[in-house]
Every structure is written in structure tokens, then in C-alpha cells.
Amino acid sequence: MLSDDELATAEVVGTELIRLVRLVDRVQVQYQAENPDAVERATYILLVHLVKDGPRRAGALAEAVHSDPSTISRQIGHLVKLGYVERTADPVDGRATLLAATDEGIRVFNENKLARNTRIAGMLSHWPEADRRRFGEMLGRFATDFEDYKTRAAAPTPTTDGPHPARS
């Protein structure tokens, strides 16, 4: 059972997350309006994975972004049309297709990453360095726990006879 303090903290975190998601959505809509050739966020995430992780089959890419292969098919088609991604035969199984970021896709990724990092650095520039580093660490920890929560919540809970996992 969660304590009142844990629930109160969750209320603050939840409220701020909702606020942040709305702000990010607003910036995304404004960016899309100002840049008609911009790709949707869900489509761009596919390019990010291909640049960072290298060529992959569509099924592996869908799994990496927690999506269905049929869902990413249209998005990949758009990235191919833009010249950001190419389809090639899988050297291990010529019947299968690998998706890979093109040089142009890598350029777009790097350009967007620099612009994003410049904006974030500007937002946090008035924070002490220790706070900026700690925020990055805590945000990463939260994102990992958010991603893993469903799996952890479904796992059997320890009994009173067995060891209890330590809280981190």
C-alpha cells in the first residue's frame, strides 16, 4: 500500500508531466506549422533508432519503438520517400529487407540533435552544473522506470518469507 506522502509526490510529478507533455506537444505543432517538410515525431523516432543502432529489419525496429510492424510501414515509406532511409537486401537472408539511415538521414538527425541540445542547454543554462547533471540522471532513471513499470508490476511480489528487493 502506498503512503499518503508517496501519493502526494506522485500527484506533483504527474501534474508536472502533464504540463511538460502539453508544452512539448505545443512546440511540436508550432514546429510542424513552420516547417512543412518536417517529419512527425513518431516517424522521426524510427530514424533516430536507425542512426544510433544501425540497419535493422522492420520487425526489430518496430519492437525497439514498442510498435507494430504494420504501424511503422507507412512511416518508413515516408522516410524512404524523403531520402532519409533506404531499403537493402539482408546479407544474411536475401529474402528479407534491412532498413538503414542514408547519409542525408544521418545529416538530418545530427542537425536536429544539435538544435535540440542547444535549446535544452539554453533552458538549463542558469542552473548550477550539479543540478543539470543530477536532472539528467534522474530523468534517465525515471524514463527507464516508466518504460519497465508494466513488466515490474506484472512480476510476482515477494512473500514475507523471502527476501525483499531493496528500493533504489
PDB file of N, CA, C and O in Angstrom, residues 41-80 84-87 97-101 147:
ATOM      1  N   ARG A  41       6.838  13.230 -35.085  1.00  0.00           N
ATOM      2  CA  ARG A  41       7.704  12.728 -34.024  1.00  0.00           C
ATOM      3  C   ARG A  41       7.826  11.198 -34.070  1.00  0.00           C
ATOM      4  O   ARG A  41       8.915  10.649 -33.955  1.00  0.00           O
ATOM      5  N   ALA A  42       6.703  10.497 -34.233  1.00  0.00           N
ATOM      6  CA  ALA A  42       6.735   9.026 -34.264  1.00  0.00           C
ATOM      7  C   ALA A  42       7.575   8.514 -35.432  1.00  0.00           C
ATOM      8  O   ALA A  42       8.276   7.511 -35.306  1.00  0.00           O
ATOM      9  N   THR A  43       7.531   9.211 -36.551  1.00  0.00           N
ATOM     10  CA  THR A  43       8.325   8.822 -37.710  1.00  0.00           C
ATOM     11  C   THR A  43       9.797   9.127 -37.459  1.00  0.00           C
ATOM     12  O   THR A  43      10.680   8.317 -37.770  1.00  0.00           O
ATOM     13  N   TYR A  44      10.072  10.268 -36.877  1.00  0.00           N
ATOM     14  CA  TYR A  44      11.448  10.669 -36.602  1.00  0.00           C
ATOM     15  C   TYR A  44      12.132   9.696 -35.645  1.00  0.00           C
ATOM     16  O   TYR A  44      13.326   9.399 -35.791  1.00  0.00           O
ATOM     17  N   ILE A  45      11.388   9.160 -34.691  1.00  0.00           N
ATOM     18  CA  ILE A  45      11.947   8.200 -33.738  1.00  0.00           C
ATOM     19  C   ILE A  45      12.525   6.988 -34.472  1.00  0.00           C
ATOM     20  O   ILE A  45      13.537   6.424 -34.060  1.00  0.00           O
ATOM     21  N   LEU A  46      11.898   6.592 -35.566  1.00  0.00           N
ATOM     22  CA  LEU A  46      12.417   5.470 -36.351  1.00  0.00           C
ATOM     23  C   LEU A  46      13.788   5.813 -36.932  1.00  0.00           C
ATOM     24  O   LEU A  46      14.718   4.990 -36.893  1.00  0.00           O
ATOM     25  N   LEU A  47      13.919   7.030 -37.438  1.00  0.00           N
ATOM     26  CA  LEU A  47      15.207   7.479 -37.970  1.00  0.00           C
ATOM     27  C   LEU A  47      16.257   7.503 -36.861  1.00  0.00           C
ATOM     28  O   LEU A  47      17.394   7.061 -37.063  1.00  0.00           O
ATOM     29  N   VAL A  48      15.876   7.974 -35.689  1.00  0.00           N
ATOM     30  CA  VAL A  48      16.803   8.020 -34.553  1.00  0.00           C
ATOM     31  C   VAL A  48      17.352   6.620 -34.268  1.00  0.00           C
ATOM     32  O   VAL A  48      18.570   6.435 -34.123  1.00  0.00           O
ATOM     33  N   HIS A  49      16.481   5.636 -34.207  1.00  0.00           N
ATOM     34  CA  HIS A  49      16.927   4.266 -33.926  1.00  0.00           C
ATOM     35  C   HIS A  49      17.835   3.727 -35.028  1.00  0.00           C
ATOM     36  O   HIS A  49      18.823   3.042 -34.738  1.00  0.00           O
ATOM     37  N   LEU A  50      17.520   4.028 -36.272  1.00  0.00           N
ATOM     38  CA  LEU A  50      18.352   3.538 -37.364  1.00  0.00           C
ATOM     39  C   LEU A  50      19.721   4.209 -37.366  1.00  0.00           C
ATOM     40  O   LEU A  50      20.730   3.561 -37.659  1.00  0.00           O
ATOM     41  N   VAL A  51      19.782   5.474 -37.017  1.00  0.00           N
ATOM     42  CA  VAL A  51      21.080   6.159 -36.953  1.00  0.00           C
ATOM     43  C   VAL A  51      21.893   5.626 -35.777  1.00  0.00           C
ATOM     44  O   VAL A  51      23.070   5.300 -35.919  1.00  0.00           O
ATOM     45  N   LYS A  52      21.265   5.517 -34.620  1.00  0.00           N
ATOM     46  CA  LYS A  52      22.001   5.108 -33.421  1.00  0.00           C
ATOM     47  C   LYS A  52      22.348   3.620 -33.396  1.00  0.00           C
ATOM     48  O   LYS A  52      23.412   3.243 -32.927  1.00  0.00           O
ATOM     49  N   ASP A  53      21.441   2.770 -33.870  1.00  0.00           N
ATOM     50  CA  ASP A  53      21.623   1.321 -33.734  1.00  0.00           C
ATOM     51  C   ASP A  53      22.024   0.619 -35.025  1.00  0.00           C
ATOM     52  O   ASP A  53      22.281  -0.582 -35.006  1.00  0.00           O
ATOM     53  N   GLY A  54      22.018   1.335 -36.126  1.00  0.00           N
ATOM     54  CA  GLY A  54      22.407   0.732 -37.389  1.00  0.00           C
ATOM     55  C   GLY A  54      21.240   0.052 -38.095  1.00  0.00           C
ATOM     56  O   GLY A  54      20.109   0.057 -37.606  1.00  0.00           O
ATOM     57  N   PRO A  55      21.522  -0.539 -39.254  1.00  0.00           N
ATOM     58  CA  PRO A  55      20.472  -1.179 -40.061  1.00  0.00           C
ATOM     59  C   PRO A  55      19.739  -2.276 -39.288  1.00  0.00           C
ATOM     60  O   PRO A  55      20.345  -2.990 -38.482  1.00  0.00           O
ATOM     61  N   ARG A  56      18.438  -2.362 -39.547  1.00  0.00           N
ATOM     62  CA  ARG A  56      17.601  -3.362 -38.882  1.00  0.00           C
ATOM     63  C   ARG A  56      16.472  -3.766 -39.797  1.00  0.00           C
ATOM     64  O   ARG A  56      16.076  -3.029 -40.678  1.00  0.00           O
ATOM     65  N   ARG A  57      15.915  -4.917 -39.498  1.00  0.00           N
ATOM     66  CA  ARG A  57      14.684  -5.324 -40.158  1.00  0.00           C
ATOM     67  C   ARG A  57      13.534  -4.539 -39.550  1.00  0.00           C
ATOM     68  O   ARG A  57      13.606  -4.077 -38.405  1.00  0.00           O
ATOM     69  N   ALA A  58      12.452  -4.421 -40.296  1.00  0.00           N
ATOM     70  CA  ALA A  58      11.286  -3.651 -39.835  1.00  0.00           C
ATOM     71  C   ALA A  58      10.735  -4.198 -38.517  1.00  0.00           C
ATOM     72  O   ALA A  58      10.360  -3.431 -37.629  1.00  0.00           O
ATOM     73  N   GLY A  59      10.690  -5.514 -38.372  1.00  0.00           N
ATOM     74  CA  GLY A  59      10.164  -6.113 -37.149  1.00  0.00           C
ATOM     75  C   GLY A  59      10.988  -5.739 -35.931  1.00  0.00           C
ATOM     76  O   GLY A  59      10.445  -5.430 -34.866  1.00  0.00           O
ATOM     77  N   ALA A  60      12.315  -5.761 -36.074  1.00  0.00           N
ATOM     78  CA  ALA A  60      13.194  -5.384 -34.962  1.00  0.00           C
ATOM     79  C   ALA A  60      13.046  -3.903 -34.644  1.00  0.00           C
ATOM     80  O   ALA A  60      13.068  -3.506 -33.469  1.00  0.00           O
ATOM     81  N   LEU A  61      12.873  -3.090 -35.669  1.00  0.00           N
ATOM     82  CA  LEU A  61      12.684  -1.658 -35.451  1.00  0.00           C
ATOM     83  C   LEU A  61      11.359  -1.395 -34.742  1.00  0.00           C
ATOM     84  O   LEU A  61      11.297  -0.610 -33.795  1.00  0.00           O
ATOM     85  N   ALA A  62      10.316  -2.084 -35.161  1.00  0.00           N
ATOM     86  CA  ALA A  62       9.009  -1.936 -34.512  1.00  0.00           C
ATOM     87  C   ALA A  62       9.095  -2.329 -33.037  1.00  0.00           C
ATOM     88  O   ALA A  62       8.549  -1.642 -32.168  1.00  0.00           O
ATOM     89  N   GLU A  63       9.803  -3.405 -32.763  1.00  0.00           N
ATOM     90  CA  GLU A  63       9.966  -3.841 -31.380  1.00  0.00           C
ATOM     91  C   GLU A  63      10.727  -2.797 -30.563  1.00  0.00           C
ATOM     92  O   GLU A  63      10.378  -2.504 -29.419  1.00  0.00           O
ATOM     93  N   ALA A  64      11.756  -2.216 -31.153  1.00  0.00           N
ATOM     94  CA  ALA A  64      12.568  -1.217 -30.453  1.00  0.00           C
ATOM     95  C   ALA A  64      11.761   0.018 -30.067  1.00  0.00           C
ATOM     96  O   ALA A  64      12.036   0.645 -29.044  1.00  0.00           O
ATOM     97  N   VAL A  65      10.758   0.355 -30.876  1.00  0.00           N
ATOM     98  CA  VAL A  65       9.946   1.541 -30.583  1.00  0.00           C
ATOM     99  C   VAL A  65       8.587   1.170 -29.988  1.00  0.00           C
ATOM    100  O   VAL A  65       7.701   2.006 -29.888  1.00  0.00           O
ATOM    101  N   HIS A  66       8.452  -0.104 -29.603  1.00  0.00           N
ATOM    102  CA  HIS A  66       7.220  -0.597 -28.968  1.00  0.00           C
ATOM    103  C   HIS A  66       6.000  -0.359 -29.850  1.00  0.00           C
ATOM    104  O   HIS A  66       4.983   0.165 -29.409  1.00  0.00           O
ATOM    105  N   SER A  67       6.137  -0.763 -31.108  1.00  0.00           N
ATOM    106  CA  SER A  67       5.059  -0.574 -32.070  1.00  0.00           C
ATOM    107  C   SER A  67       4.862  -1.870 -32.857  1.00  0.00           C
ATOM    108  O   SER A  67       5.553  -2.848 -32.646  1.00  0.00           O
ATOM    109  N   ASP A  68       3.924  -1.817 -33.759  1.00  0.00           N
ATOM    110  CA  ASP A  68       3.602  -2.961 -34.605  1.00  0.00           C
ATOM    111  C   ASP A  68       4.232  -2.732 -35.982  1.00  0.00           C
ATOM    112  O   ASP A  68       4.225  -1.606 -36.473  1.00  0.00           O
ATOM    113  N   PRO A  69       4.767  -3.779 -36.621  1.00  0.00           N
ATOM    114  CA  PRO A  69       5.363  -3.598 -37.953  1.00  0.00           C
ATOM    115  C   PRO A  69       4.419  -2.932 -38.953  1.00  0.00           C
ATOM    116  O   PRO A  69       4.852  -2.125 -39.771  1.00  0.00           O
ATOM    117  N   SER A  70       3.129  -3.248 -38.893  1.00  0.00           N
ATOM    118  CA  SER A  70       2.198  -2.625 -39.833  1.00  0.00           C
ATOM    119  C   SER A  70       2.070  -1.119 -39.565  1.00  0.00           C
ATOM    120  O   SER A  70       1.839  -0.345 -40.488  1.00  0.00           O
ATOM    121  N   THR A  71       2.250  -0.736 -38.326  1.00  0.00           N
ATOM    122  CA  THR A  71       2.159   0.690 -37.968  1.00  0.00           C
ATOM    123  C   THR A  71       3.338   1.464 -38.517  1.00  0.00           C
ATOM    124  O   THR A  71       3.178   2.579 -39.021  1.00  0.00           O
ATOM    125  N   ILE A  72       4.531   0.892 -38.435  1.00  0.00           N
ATOM    126  CA  ILE A  72       5.712   1.641 -38.883  1.00  0.00           C
ATOM    127  C   ILE A  72       5.913   1.590 -40.396  1.00  0.00           C
ATOM    128  O   ILE A  72       6.706   2.359 -40.926  1.00  0.00           O
ATOM    129  N   SER A  73       5.197   0.733 -41.081  1.00  0.00           N
ATOM    130  CA  SER A  73       5.373   0.587 -42.526  1.00  0.00           C
ATOM    131  C   SER A  73       5.163   1.909 -43.265  1.00  0.00           C
ATOM    132  O   SER A  73       5.984   2.296 -44.110  1.00  0.00           O
ATOM    133  N   ARG A  74       4.079   2.607 -42.954  1.00  0.00           N
ATOM    134  CA  ARG A  74       3.798   3.898 -43.601  1.00  0.00           C
ATOM    135  C   ARG A  74       4.872   4.921 -43.246  1.00  0.00           C
ATOM    136  O   ARG A  74       5.339   5.687 -44.092  1.00  0.00           O
ATOM    137  N   GLN A  75       5.302   4.914 -41.983  1.00  0.00           N
ATOM    138  CA  GLN A  75       6.310   5.873 -41.544  1.00  0.00           C
ATOM    139  C   GLN A  75       7.644   5.627 -42.254  1.00  0.00           C
ATOM    140  O   GLN A  75       8.310   6.576 -42.677  1.00  0.00           O
ATOM    141  N   ILE A  76       8.020   4.368 -42.380  1.00  0.00           N
ATOM    142  CA  ILE A  76       9.251   4.037 -43.096  1.00  0.00           C
ATOM    143  C   ILE A  76       9.134   4.467 -44.559  1.00  0.00           C
ATOM    144  O   ILE A  76      10.081   5.023 -45.123  1.00  0.00           O
ATOM    145  N   GLY A  77       7.974   4.234 -45.155  1.00  0.00           N
ATOM    146  CA  GLY A  77       7.756   4.672 -46.534  1.00  0.00           C
ATOM    147  C   GLY A  77       7.987   6.165 -46.697  1.00  0.00           C
ATOM    148  O   GLY A  77       8.586   6.612 -47.685  1.00  0.00           O
ATOM    149  N   HIS A  78       7.541   6.940 -45.722  1.00  0.00           N
ATOM    150  CA  HIS A  78       7.734   8.395 -45.766  1.00  0.00           C
ATOM    151  C   HIS A  78       9.221   8.743 -45.653  1.00  0.00           C
ATOM    152  O   HIS A  78       9.721   9.603 -46.392  1.00  0.00           O
ATOM    153  N   LEU A  79       9.928   8.063 -44.758  1.00  0.00           N
ATOM    154  CA  LEU A  79      11.358   8.329 -44.602  1.00  0.00           C
ATOM    155  C   LEU A  79      12.136   7.930 -45.860  1.00  0.00           C
ATOM    156  O   LEU A  79      13.094   8.607 -46.244  1.00  0.00           O
ATOM    157  N   VAL A  80      11.713   6.861 -46.508  1.00  0.00           N
ATOM    158  CA  VAL A  80      12.350   6.438 -47.765  1.00  0.00           C
ATOM    159  C   VAL A  80      12.092   7.498 -48.839  1.00  0.00           C
ATOM    160  O   VAL A  80      13.006   7.899 -49.564  1.00  0.00           O
ATOM    161  N   TYR A  84      15.773   9.726 -46.387  1.00  0.00           N
ATOM    162  CA  TYR A  84      16.434   9.593 -45.080  1.00  0.00           C
ATOM    163  C   TYR A  84      16.752   8.138 -44.743  1.00  0.00           C
ATOM    164  O   TYR A  84      17.606   7.865 -43.911  1.00  0.00           O
ATOM    165  N   VAL A  85      16.025   7.212 -45.347  1.00  0.00           N
ATOM    166  CA  VAL A  85      16.175   5.783 -45.081  1.00  0.00           C
ATOM    167  C   VAL A  85      16.179   5.052 -46.412  1.00  0.00           C
ATOM    168  O   VAL A  85      15.502   5.467 -47.358  1.00  0.00           O
ATOM    169  N   GLU A  86      16.947   3.965 -46.477  1.00  0.00           N
ATOM    170  CA  GLU A  86      16.943   3.124 -47.674  1.00  0.00           C
ATOM    171  C   GLU A  86      16.681   1.683 -47.271  1.00  0.00           C
ATOM    172  O   GLU A  86      16.983   1.273 -46.149  1.00  0.00           O
ATOM    173  N   ARG A  87      16.097   0.962 -48.220  1.00  0.00           N
ATOM    174  CA  ARG A  87      15.857  -0.471 -48.039  1.00  0.00           C
ATOM    175  C   ARG A  87      16.924  -1.224 -48.820  1.00  0.00           C
ATOM    176  O   ARG A  87      17.175  -0.909 -49.984  1.00  0.00           O
ATOM    177  N   THR A  97      14.480  -7.691 -45.879  1.00  0.00           N
ATOM    178  CA  THR A  97      14.931  -6.338 -46.165  1.00  0.00           C
ATOM    179  C   THR A  97      15.466  -5.683 -44.903  1.00  0.00           C
ATOM    180  O   THR A  97      14.875  -5.810 -43.828  1.00  0.00           O
ATOM    181  N   LEU A  98      16.576  -4.996 -45.046  1.00  0.00           N
ATOM    182  CA  LEU A  98      17.119  -4.188 -43.956  1.00  0.00           C
ATOM    183  C   LEU A  98      16.803  -2.724 -44.227  1.00  0.00           C
ATOM    184  O   LEU A  98      16.816  -2.282 -45.374  1.00  0.00           O
ATOM    185  N   LEU A  99      16.538  -2.007 -43.175  1.00  0.00           N
ATOM    186  CA  LEU A  99      16.327  -0.567 -43.250  1.00  0.00           C
ATOM    187  C   LEU A  99      17.575   0.103 -42.685  1.00  0.00           C
ATOM    188  O   LEU A  99      18.087  -0.317 -41.645  1.00  0.00           O
ATOM    189  N   ALA A 100      18.052   1.128 -43.366  1.00  0.00           N
ATOM    190  CA  ALA A 100      19.260   1.822 -42.918  1.00  0.00           C
ATOM    191  C   ALA A 100      19.104   3.320 -43.174  1.00  0.00           C
ATOM    192  O   ALA A 100      18.496   3.729 -44.171  1.00  0.00           O
ATOM    193  N   ALA A 101      19.661   4.116 -42.272  1.00  0.00           N
ATOM    194  CA  ALA A 101      19.678   5.565 -42.469  1.00  0.00           C
ATOM    195  C   ALA A 101      20.650   5.892 -43.602  1.00  0.00           C
ATOM    196  O   ALA A 101      21.725   5.307 -43.698  1.00  0.00           O
ATOM    197  N   GLU A 147       9.399   3.017 -18.534  1.00  0.00           N
ATOM    198  CA  GLU A 147       9.405   2.017 -19.604  1.00  0.00           C
ATOM    199  C   GLU A 147       9.251   0.599 -19.047  1.00  0.00           C
ATOM    200  O   GLU A 147       8.571  -0.240 -19.630  1.00  0.00           O
TER     201      GLU A 147
END
